Amino acid sequence: MEGDKKMKIMNMVNALNDAFDIELKDDKNVVIYGEDVGVEGGVFRVTEGLQKKYGKERVFDSPLAESAIVGTAVGMAAAGLRPVVEMQFSGFAYPAFNQIISHAARMRNRSRGRYQTPIVIRMPYGGGINALEHHSESMEAIYGHMPGVKVVIPSTPHDAKGLMISAIESNDTVIFMEPKRIYRAIKQEVSEDKFSIPIGKANVISSGTDITVVAYGSMVREVQKAMVLAKEAGISVELIDLRSIYPIDRDTIAASVKKTGRIVTVTESPKSFGVASEITQIVNEEAFLNLEAPPARVTGFDTIVPLPKGEHHYLISPEKIFYEIEKTVKY
Amino acid sequence: MEGDKKMKIMNMVNALNDAFDIELKDDKNVVIYGEDVGVEGGVFRVTEGLQKKYGKERVFDSPLAESAIVGTAVGMAAAGLRPVVEMQFSGFAYPAFNQIISHAARMRNRSRGRYQTPIVIRMPYGGGINALEHHSESMEAIYGHMPGVKVVIPSTPHDAKGLMISAIESNDTVIFMEPKRIYRAIKQEVSEDKFSIPIGKANVISSGTDITVVAYGSMVREVQKAMVLAKEAGISVELIDLRSIYPIDRDTIAASVKKTGRIVTVTESPKSFGVASEITQIVNEEAFLNLEAPPARVTGFDTIVPLPKGEHHYLISPEKIFYEIEKTVKY
Amino acid sequence: MFKEYDPIEDKMFNIIDDKGVVVNKKWMPKLSDEQIVKAYKDMLFARTADLQIVSYQRQGRIYTYPPNYGQEAIAGAVGAIMRDEDWLVPAFREMGAYLAKGVTLKEIFLYFMGYEDGSLFKGAKNILPMSVPIASQYLHAAGIGYEIKYNKKDQVVYAFVGDGGTSEGDFHEALNFAGVWNVPVVFIVQNNQYGISTPFKVQTASKNIAIKSVAYGIEGIKVDGNDYFAMYAAVENVTKLAKEGKGPFLIEAVTYRKGAHTTSDDPTKYRTKEEEEDWDKKDPLDRLRAFLIAKKLWTVKEEEKLVSQYKKEVDRQFEEAENYPAYPLDDAFQFLYEEMPDDLKKQKFEHEKFLQWKETRK
Amino acid sequence: MFKEYDPIEDKMFNIIDDKGVVVNKKWMPKLSDEQIVKAYKDMLFARTADLQIVSYQRQGRIYTYPPNYGQEAIAGAVGAIMRDEDWLVPAFREMGAYLAKGVTLKEIFLYFMGYEDGSLFKGAKNILPMSVPIASQYLHAAGIGYEIKYNKKDQVVYAFVGDGGTSEGDFHEALNFAGVWNVPVVFIVQNNQYGISTPFKVQTASKNIAIKSVAYGIEGIKVDGNDYFAMYAAVENVTKLAKEGKGPFLIEAVTYRKGAHTTSDDPTKYRTKEEEEDWDKKDPLDRLRAFLIAKKLWTVKEEEKLVSQYKKEVDRQFEEAENYPAYPLDDAFQFLYEEMPDDLKKQKFEHEKFLQWKETRK
Ligand SMILES: Cc1ncc(C[n+]2csc(CCOP(=O)(O)OP(=O)(O)O)c2C)c(N)n1
Ligand SMILES: Cc1ncc(C[n+]2csc(CCOP(=O)(O)OP(=O)(O)O)c2C)c(N)n1
Ligand SMILES: [Mg+2]
Ligand SMILES: [Mg+2]
């Protein structure tokens, strides 16, 4: 869906900012707000410059209250606006949990389609930035389990832009989780034009024959590092970037495992009841007879992400991914 | 661990009430509060009579604010009390989500063991009572995914009493989900003495050879109904009642599947990212080579539980469980 | 008005006394006789319906229902002032306001019979469905207020919550956001003295609810919610101010829930007969009726006739609701997303396969 | 005091002016010269440490840190009054109160270096660890208050939050519960004019924060938070009352965050030099120093000597913290549950197997 390509080197922060810029320009109903997103442009500078360009009515700072940020967005959306709101960190989205699950996710169902809630709830997530407690969480599975929302997690600047444009233009509520650890770490050429990437379709980043690896967000890059080790070991990996965990692209996962017979899912979240288990369930349902090894998972532990000095224990290293890939291939 | 048996016919409401009575008597640090739990004894009458017996300081009504109910319990617990708090329905626990995940679940970890949070957070959960929206939810998986809490769900009056006593005496925060649909539907002899059931051990309700069925809470009874159909069809079912989804009893599940080679998990919750997927992951990890059919799940849909007139579409019938059992056995 | 009836001094605004006599001429709203009679009729209709529903419920023909009995003047006054283009953000105990918006009794019945279709409100503009999670809807009202201001519309939002709801964090956040944004929202608290079994004094140590407006830099007023004229005058006044951009307002409407919390509740467990009798004297319909009779605008006979007419109408709509078509499987699935995701389609498909299998087994 | 400095009239309680001159004799607390000098020294130590940390951070020796610079009088006064048995429920910008409790600088360093062990507070009684989710700790304070009342203990809880934190629902719920329960909690809001980049007027339309007490039926007072004596007198007064069972109190301490929000923040983006300079004139240490010098209790030379001594002490504790042992894998697992569940043990075991494998590959 890419237009005429005026390409520019962007990191994810630039790419998201560009998506907002385009949407603010194209649709007067788009408003952006949250804690410190206006004057300052967000603690990660993702919305920098937008208030200056579009004014205080459209891009603004709110009081410090996450439930209110989402709850007012539900009202605005029912009345016709398209709010893009920020939870400063995913670990601070919990006060808004009730508004997300009980309203943003349900207003259309409750009103039998009469009202809709085209809200994007942005939240930087994940570890690896040497942060205080609550600043490193990956709790995407709880949103995946929540009927009525979509959950999008980009892994590159290009994807971030295309998915964000889709998210803003979607008439559903989208939880948009941003892998803050790679906000500025990955740079690539991204079209300056408006383009969108459909939500719900996975991206086969590289095809391979020995094993399928499923990841998303910041873990994609770690898997790519692990693939260097795998290659050295003569293992051909098919890497699938989910892009969204709900809707989840069963078909792409199933097709891949039918080919490779083996699968490892990599997520940063706590282990139990996480996204990996769902992937395992799906491949059991769709490709049981093709399985040559138990679908495996590389995840965090069922623990709180430790403070920086202990975080290396929790974080997933390329070696650990490779370790699991090798074990699964050798099974 | 049962004492001298003075047995009495109890339903789950009686059994829970009995557990509270025992704990209030035995430990002055136990306090019970929440919306309408005092004078009225709770909307389901689970705490009936306790305020009269133990006074308004120990069993009392709180203002209508779930975050505060859990948040103040965290403070009380850190200071040495053992609060048992009620969320009137599990669908109204979401405003307390932040206090649960950020504090009740973490205070011990954060303080390196110095403070603990022996809190029981009770919440009636599940459908089947012809209720309004938000009164029928089964979102236990989100608590299962939350590091630092235990998640207990009893399926009988006897278990409810024994598990509640363990929960109150546990120094961890326990999410205690009560299958309100069977609050009064199941009656059985329960000892009037104090006894406890360990949290984290599953209960093999009946052993069988053809297939393992895993369930908990209100679904256990539905599985038992399905087992009548299975028996007619000549299928021998091993029924495991998890009793708690965290900690989860991997060993019992694995041992069973190693024997039967087949497994169906039955939960009332939305399908994706639910408890069944975790069970499937576990049996893949523990008993892959024994699997003769894909681990299956009977769950709700990825939808809001419909209002009463549509609820039958969502609710899990014994036929549906049997259907899945048969499919899995015939695979 | 706010100075005169300063909630800090715990003053309450009222216009008629318990006998229906005007005791506060200054603020008596300018209403024609017809308007007043219509107001009374609307309240009477709401009450008649409300009491009927409770009896349907006893017959097992409808599920849990939260009666409005005794609180009719509040929604009645708001309903009389609210225009089509204004927004209603309801809780669940303001039937009169729903009806004024153009919601039908049949829809209300459908909802409590267990159909989401009851929230379609086909003939009503700008009304959100009932919000069950207490106080959460107040934030929606603040958000709608933002949209109105953003698009410079001539609209006002009327949002309802109960006394219990004022304890929730969302109540605070909503008033605070609305205050900062200075948006045209009228926040109405029906203080009916109880949140289920929990009395007002357990909800808060604050003198009253109107006073809480101070915390948000907005105006608040405590009104006798069983006094139709006082409610009308207060809502009229703040509506005018809200339209002028004078920001959000908080109205505490002091009333009493004469019935049970819902049809599954038993108030004798937590309140006394004496208390109930005291409040009976302040019944909003009795008071307005006394006023009308004194002005020779109403007779008891007329009322009897009307009530039996209303009962028939209520029955008629109830029977229509009872004959509503069965709830199709599709409806459990189709409203979650604008377009049904493949996975959800598959879930529906698998379930249909099961239903076919079940059919063949019969 | 509450009548005299009624927040409804937006009055602020202060005792010394910007030059350190006592302008409110009536309320001047009875403190000995030694006490005042000690108070100043404590504040000076806190400030010295605070400024050092910022420079350690610039050297990359510590992670993000939220400076206290400019707000020292608030925690200083609370610290001087708070007893061992009293509870401190901190936010994250009240170093002086931590130190008064017996927390060491080393522990504070450990925390911001990334060790949970920094929250062990080995020498301090009754203090909760830092709470990062804004305002959530206020509820813990109310709960501790309940325990105190329940067990009839002679204790008071001091709870901190920032101006931004007053917008959260938990702030409201905590004050409301504490009000209903009538428990001995002193809720202190450090109104430093900003929540990160967001100015106070964007947080609330309310005149001030102290006024919010009205919504909970409790007393509140707005205090010049840069005036040590005013803070001391206010905290002393409410502490006495709280001990007498006169319930919770709300103190708004008006101050200014002279530094950045945290070391990763750049205030020039959202505030002016002029504003900063205006507030510089009200610096709490400057004011108390001026008072002391006028009373001949202090000299600039003494201060210089002391600061260089303090710096050494800060460095010493910092180096101790830097030499803290590595974070063992066990510590990532062992505190989640009283007894580690089997599954968690298995996760740890599997990880150790991986680490062994990794070792062998080298
Ligand atoms: C968040 C939440 N918690 C609990 C409930 C259960 N509940 C339903 S009504 C009610 C009491 C409401 O009291 P109030 O706000 O005074 O309204 P009233 O019923 O008196 O009109 C409660 C606790 C709920 N619906 N939502
Ligand atoms: C619930 C929550 N939301 C957001 C944040 C991110 N955050 C950290 S400090 C802060 C501002 C706090 O402002 P204030 O309460 O005034 O305290 P101050 O930093 O000024 O001392 C924010 C938004 C958080 N820690 N917790
Ligand atoms: Mg009420
Ligand atoms: Mg601040």
PDB file of N, CA and C in Angstrom, chain C residues 107-160:
ATOM      1  N   GLU C 107     -37.967  -0.513  24.877  1.00  0.00           N
ATOM      2  CA  GLU C 107     -36.510  -0.675  24.846  1.00  0.00           C
ATOM      3  C   GLU C 107     -35.961  -0.929  26.251  1.00  0.00           C
ATOM      4  N   ILE C 108     -36.502  -0.172  27.196  1.00  0.00           N
ATOM      5  CA  ILE C 108     -36.063  -0.378  28.581  1.00  0.00           C
ATOM      6  C   ILE C 108     -36.390  -1.808  29.016  1.00  0.00           C
ATOM      7  N   PHE C 109     -37.567  -2.260  28.646  1.00  0.00           N
ATOM      8  CA  PHE C 109     -37.939  -3.642  28.979  1.00  0.00           C
ATOM      9  C   PHE C 109     -36.994  -4.634  28.320  1.00  0.00           C
ATOM     10  N   LEU C 110     -36.724  -4.399  27.056  1.00  0.00           N
ATOM     11  CA  LEU C 110     -35.830  -5.320  26.332  1.00  0.00           C
ATOM     12  C   LEU C 110     -34.496  -5.450  27.057  1.00  0.00           C
ATOM     13  N   TYR C 111     -33.985  -4.309  27.474  1.00  0.00           N
ATOM     14  CA  TYR C 111     -32.701  -4.332  28.154  1.00  0.00           C
ATOM     15  C   TYR C 111     -32.752  -5.213  29.396  1.00  0.00           C
ATOM     16  N   PHE C 112     -33.766  -4.988  30.200  1.00  0.00           N
ATOM     17  CA  PHE C 112     -33.826  -5.747  31.458  1.00  0.00           C
ATOM     18  C   PHE C 112     -34.356  -7.168  31.268  1.00  0.00           C
ATOM     19  N   MET C 113     -34.854  -7.447  30.069  1.00  0.00           N
ATOM     20  CA  MET C 113     -35.169  -8.831  29.723  1.00  0.00           C
ATOM     21  C   MET C 113     -33.931  -9.565  29.214  1.00  0.00           C
ATOM     22  N   GLY C 114     -32.866  -8.782  28.962  1.00  0.00           N
ATOM     23  CA  GLY C 114     -31.639  -9.442  28.562  1.00  0.00           C
ATOM     24  C   GLY C 114     -31.299  -9.367  27.083  1.00  0.00           C
ATOM     25  N   TYR C 115     -31.713  -8.271  26.453  1.00  0.00           N
ATOM     26  CA  TYR C 115     -31.308  -8.031  25.061  1.00  0.00           C
ATOM     27  C   TYR C 115     -30.462  -6.764  24.994  1.00  0.00           C
ATOM     28  N   GLU C 116     -29.287  -6.847  24.415  1.00  0.00           N
ATOM     29  CA  GLU C 116     -28.531  -5.610  24.173  1.00  0.00           C
ATOM     30  C   GLU C 116     -29.307  -4.668  23.264  1.00  0.00           C
ATOM     31  N   ASP C 117     -30.174  -5.205  22.433  1.00  0.00           N
ATOM     32  CA  ASP C 117     -30.966  -4.361  21.546  1.00  0.00           C
ATOM     33  C   ASP C 117     -31.738  -3.279  22.298  1.00  0.00           C
ATOM     34  N   GLY C 118     -31.971  -3.535  23.574  1.00  0.00           N
ATOM     35  CA  GLY C 118     -32.633  -2.523  24.393  1.00  0.00           C
ATOM     36  C   GLY C 118     -31.831  -1.247  24.521  1.00  0.00           C
ATOM     37  N   SER C 119     -30.560  -1.289  24.146  1.00  0.00           N
ATOM     38  CA  SER C 119     -29.743  -0.081  24.201  1.00  0.00           C
ATOM     39  C   SER C 119     -29.649   0.625  22.853  1.00  0.00           C
ATOM     40  N   LEU C 120     -30.425   0.176  21.901  1.00  0.00           N
ATOM     41  CA  LEU C 120     -30.336   0.802  20.577  1.00  0.00           C
ATOM     42  C   LEU C 120     -30.961   2.198  20.554  1.00  0.00           C
ATOM     43  N   PHE C 121     -31.992   2.385  21.364  1.00  0.00           N
ATOM     44  CA  PHE C 121     -32.614   3.702  21.492  1.00  0.00           C
ATOM     45  C   PHE C 121     -32.895   4.326  20.132  1.00  0.00           C
ATOM     46  N   LYS C 122     -33.657   3.626  19.353  1.00  0.00           N
ATOM     47  CA  LYS C 122     -33.817   4.027  17.946  1.00  0.00           C
ATOM     48  C   LYS C 122     -34.352   5.437  17.755  1.00  0.00           C
ATOM     49  N   GLY C 123     -35.240   5.857  18.651  1.00  0.00           N
ATOM     50  CA  GLY C 123     -35.836   7.176  18.444  1.00  0.00           C
ATOM     51  C   GLY C 123     -35.157   8.290  19.212  1.00  0.00           C
ATOM     52  N   ALA C 124     -34.033   8.003  19.821  1.00  0.00           N
ATOM     53  CA  ALA C 124     -33.410   8.998  20.693  1.00  0.00           C
ATOM     54  C   ALA C 124     -32.026   9.374  20.175  1.00  0.00           C
ATOM     55  N   LYS C 125     -31.756  10.647  20.182  1.00  0.00           N
ATOM     56  CA  LYS C 125     -30.438  11.126  19.754  1.00  0.00           C
ATOM     57  C   LYS C 125     -29.527  11.324  20.961  1.00  0.00           C
ATOM     58  N   ASN C 126     -28.255  11.157  20.750  1.00  0.00           N
ATOM     59  CA  ASN C 126     -27.247  11.560  21.745  1.00  0.00           C
ATOM     60  C   ASN C 126     -27.510  11.070  23.168  1.00  0.00           C
ATOM     61  N   ILE C 127     -27.622   9.784  23.277  1.00  0.00           N
ATOM     62  CA  ILE C 127     -27.742   9.176  24.604  1.00  0.00           C
ATOM     63  C   ILE C 127     -26.866   7.938  24.634  1.00  0.00           C
ATOM     64  N   LEU C 128     -26.039   7.836  25.639  1.00  0.00           N
ATOM     65  CA  LEU C 128     -25.199   6.641  25.776  1.00  0.00           C
ATOM     66  C   LEU C 128     -26.024   5.513  26.399  1.00  0.00           C
ATOM     67  N   PRO C 129     -25.630   4.278  26.145  1.00  0.00           N
ATOM     68  CA  PRO C 129     -26.307   3.172  26.829  1.00  0.00           C
ATOM     69  C   PRO C 129     -26.054   3.252  28.339  1.00  0.00           C
ATOM     70  N   MET C 130     -26.860   2.546  29.079  1.00  0.00           N
ATOM     71  CA  MET C 130     -26.699   2.437  30.523  1.00  0.00           C
ATOM     72  C   MET C 130     -25.265   1.989  30.864  1.00  0.00           C
ATOM     73  N   SER C 131     -24.717   2.612  31.896  1.00  0.00           N
ATOM     74  CA  SER C 131     -23.360   2.235  32.313  1.00  0.00           C
ATOM     75  C   SER C 131     -23.422   1.520  33.648  1.00  0.00           C
ATOM     76  N   VAL C 132     -23.020   0.287  33.658  1.00  0.00           N
ATOM     77  CA  VAL C 132     -23.117  -0.497  34.890  1.00  0.00           C
ATOM     78  C   VAL C 132     -21.935  -0.249  35.848  1.00  0.00           C
ATOM     79  N   PRO C 133     -20.713  -0.145  35.342  1.00  0.00           N
ATOM     80  CA  PRO C 133     -19.598   0.089  36.291  1.00  0.00           C
ATOM     81  C   PRO C 133     -19.725   1.493  36.880  1.00  0.00           C
ATOM     82  N   ILE C 134     -20.028   1.522  38.135  1.00  0.00           N
ATOM     83  CA  ILE C 134     -20.416   2.758  38.808  1.00  0.00           C
ATOM     84  C   ILE C 134     -19.415   3.900  38.561  1.00  0.00           C
ATOM     85  N   ALA C 135     -19.953   5.028  38.186  1.00  0.00           N
ATOM     86  CA  ALA C 135     -19.226   6.299  38.053  1.00  0.00           C
ATOM     87  C   ALA C 135     -18.344   6.380  36.811  1.00  0.00           C
ATOM     88  N   SER C 136     -18.102   5.269  36.159  1.00  0.00           N
ATOM     89  CA  SER C 136     -17.209   5.294  34.994  1.00  0.00           C
ATOM     90  C   SER C 136     -17.746   6.192  33.895  1.00  0.00           C
ATOM     91  N   GLN C 137     -19.070   6.316  33.819  1.00  0.00           N
ATOM     92  CA  GLN C 137     -19.681   7.115  32.759  1.00  0.00           C
ATOM     93  C   GLN C 137     -19.418   8.608  32.916  1.00  0.00           C
ATOM     94  N   TYR C 138     -19.072   9.028  34.112  1.00  0.00           N
ATOM     95  CA  TYR C 138     -18.807  10.455  34.311  1.00  0.00           C
ATOM     96  C   TYR C 138     -17.653  10.934  33.429  1.00  0.00           C
ATOM     97  N   LEU C 139     -16.696  10.047  33.208  1.00  0.00           N
ATOM     98  CA  LEU C 139     -15.574  10.422  32.342  1.00  0.00           C
ATOM     99  C   LEU C 139     -16.024  10.555  30.899  1.00  0.00           C
ATOM    100  N   HIS C 140     -16.965   9.717  30.497  1.00  0.00           N
ATOM    101  CA  HIS C 140     -17.466   9.820  29.123  1.00  0.00           C
ATOM    102  C   HIS C 140     -18.129  11.184  28.924  1.00  0.00           C
ATOM    103  N   ALA C 141     -18.853  11.588  29.959  1.00  0.00           N
ATOM    104  CA  ALA C 141     -19.525  12.886  29.889  1.00  0.00           C
ATOM    105  C   ALA C 141     -18.499  14.001  29.706  1.00  0.00           C
ATOM    106  N   ALA C 142     -17.412  13.928  30.459  1.00  0.00           N
ATOM    107  CA  ALA C 142     -16.377  14.958  30.331  1.00  0.00           C
ATOM    108  C   ALA C 142     -15.788  14.946  28.922  1.00  0.00           C
ATOM    109  N   GLY C 143     -15.606  13.747  28.380  1.00  0.00           N
ATOM    110  CA  GLY C 143     -15.060  13.630  27.018  1.00  0.00           C
ATOM    111  C   GLY C 143     -16.015  14.181  25.978  1.00  0.00           C
ATOM    112  N   ILE C 144     -17.286  13.893  26.137  1.00  0.00           N
ATOM    113  CA  ILE C 144     -18.269  14.455  25.208  1.00  0.00           C
ATOM    114  C   ILE C 144     -18.268  15.977  25.326  1.00  0.00           C
ATOM    115  N   GLY C 145     -18.149  16.450  26.555  1.00  0.00           N
ATOM    116  CA  GLY C 145     -18.049  17.887  26.759  1.00  0.00           C
ATOM    117  C   GLY C 145     -16.891  18.481  25.965  1.00  0.00           C
ATOM    118  N   TYR C 146     -15.796  17.761  25.939  1.00  0.00           N
ATOM    119  CA  TYR C 146     -14.645  18.253  25.166  1.00  0.00           C
ATOM    120  C   TYR C 146     -14.990  18.348  23.686  1.00  0.00           C
ATOM    121  N   GLU C 147     -15.653  17.325  23.189  1.00  0.00           N
ATOM    122  CA  GLU C 147     -16.020  17.332  21.766  1.00  0.00           C
ATOM    123  C   GLU C 147     -16.932  18.520  21.449  1.00  0.00           C
ATOM    124  N   ILE C 148     -17.862  18.807  22.333  1.00  0.00           N
ATOM    125  CA  ILE C 148     -18.788  19.925  22.124  1.00  0.00           C
ATOM    126  C   ILE C 148     -18.027  21.237  22.036  1.00  0.00           C
ATOM    127  N   LYS C 149     -17.106  21.401  22.967  1.00  0.00           N
ATOM    128  CA  LYS C 149     -16.324  22.633  22.981  1.00  0.00           C
ATOM    129  C   LYS C 149     -15.411  22.704  21.752  1.00  0.00           C
ATOM    130  N   TYR C 150     -14.799  21.583  21.454  1.00  0.00           N
ATOM    131  CA  TYR C 150     -13.870  21.496  20.316  1.00  0.00           C
ATOM    132  C   TYR C 150     -14.573  21.886  19.024  1.00  0.00           C
ATOM    133  N   ASN C 151     -15.776  21.368  18.844  1.00  0.00           N
ATOM    134  CA  ASN C 151     -16.519  21.660  17.613  1.00  0.00           C
ATOM    135  C   ASN C 151     -17.500  22.819  17.773  1.00  0.00           C
ATOM    136  N   LYS C 152     -17.366  23.535  18.875  1.00  0.00           N
ATOM    137  CA  LYS C 152     -18.201  24.728  19.124  1.00  0.00           C
ATOM    138  C   LYS C 152     -19.673  24.456  18.892  1.00  0.00           C
ATOM    139  N   LYS C 153     -20.144  23.356  19.430  1.00  0.00           N
ATOM    140  CA  LYS C 153     -21.549  23.002  19.259  1.00  0.00           C
ATOM    141  C   LYS C 153     -22.397  23.624  20.364  1.00  0.00           C
ATOM    142  N   ASP C 154     -23.662  23.781  20.072  1.00  0.00           N
ATOM    143  CA  ASP C 154     -24.601  24.274  21.079  1.00  0.00           C
ATOM    144  C   ASP C 154     -25.253  23.064  21.749  1.00  0.00           C
ATOM    145  N   GLN C 155     -24.525  22.460  22.653  1.00  0.00           N
ATOM    146  CA  GLN C 155     -25.025  21.261  23.334  1.00  0.00           C
ATOM    147  C   GLN C 155     -24.603  21.293  24.795  1.00  0.00           C
ATOM    148  N   VAL C 156     -25.356  20.568  25.591  1.00  0.00           N
ATOM    149  CA  VAL C 156     -25.004  20.398  27.002  1.00  0.00           C
ATOM    150  C   VAL C 156     -25.066  18.900  27.303  1.00  0.00           C
ATOM    151  N   VAL C 157     -24.207  18.449  28.179  1.00  0.00           N
ATOM    152  CA  VAL C 157     -24.224  17.041  28.595  1.00  0.00           C
ATOM    153  C   VAL C 157     -24.848  16.944  29.988  1.00  0.00           C
ATOM    154  N   TYR C 158     -25.773  16.024  30.154  1.00  0.00           N
ATOM    155  CA  TYR C 158     -26.343  15.729  31.475  1.00  0.00           C
ATOM    156  C   TYR C 158     -25.877  14.334  31.883  1.00  0.00           C
ATOM    157  N   ALA C 159     -25.147  14.294  32.960  1.00  0.00           N
ATOM    158  CA  ALA C 159     -24.573  13.009  33.382  1.00  0.00           C
ATOM    159  C   ALA C 159     -25.080  12.648  34.767  1.00  0.00           C
ATOM    160  N   PHE C 160     -25.426  11.396  34.943  1.00  0.00           N
ATOM    161  CA  PHE C 160     -25.984  10.935  36.216  1.00  0.00           C
ATOM    162  C   PHE C 160     -25.054   9.965  36.938  1.00  0.00           C
TER     163      PHE C 160
END
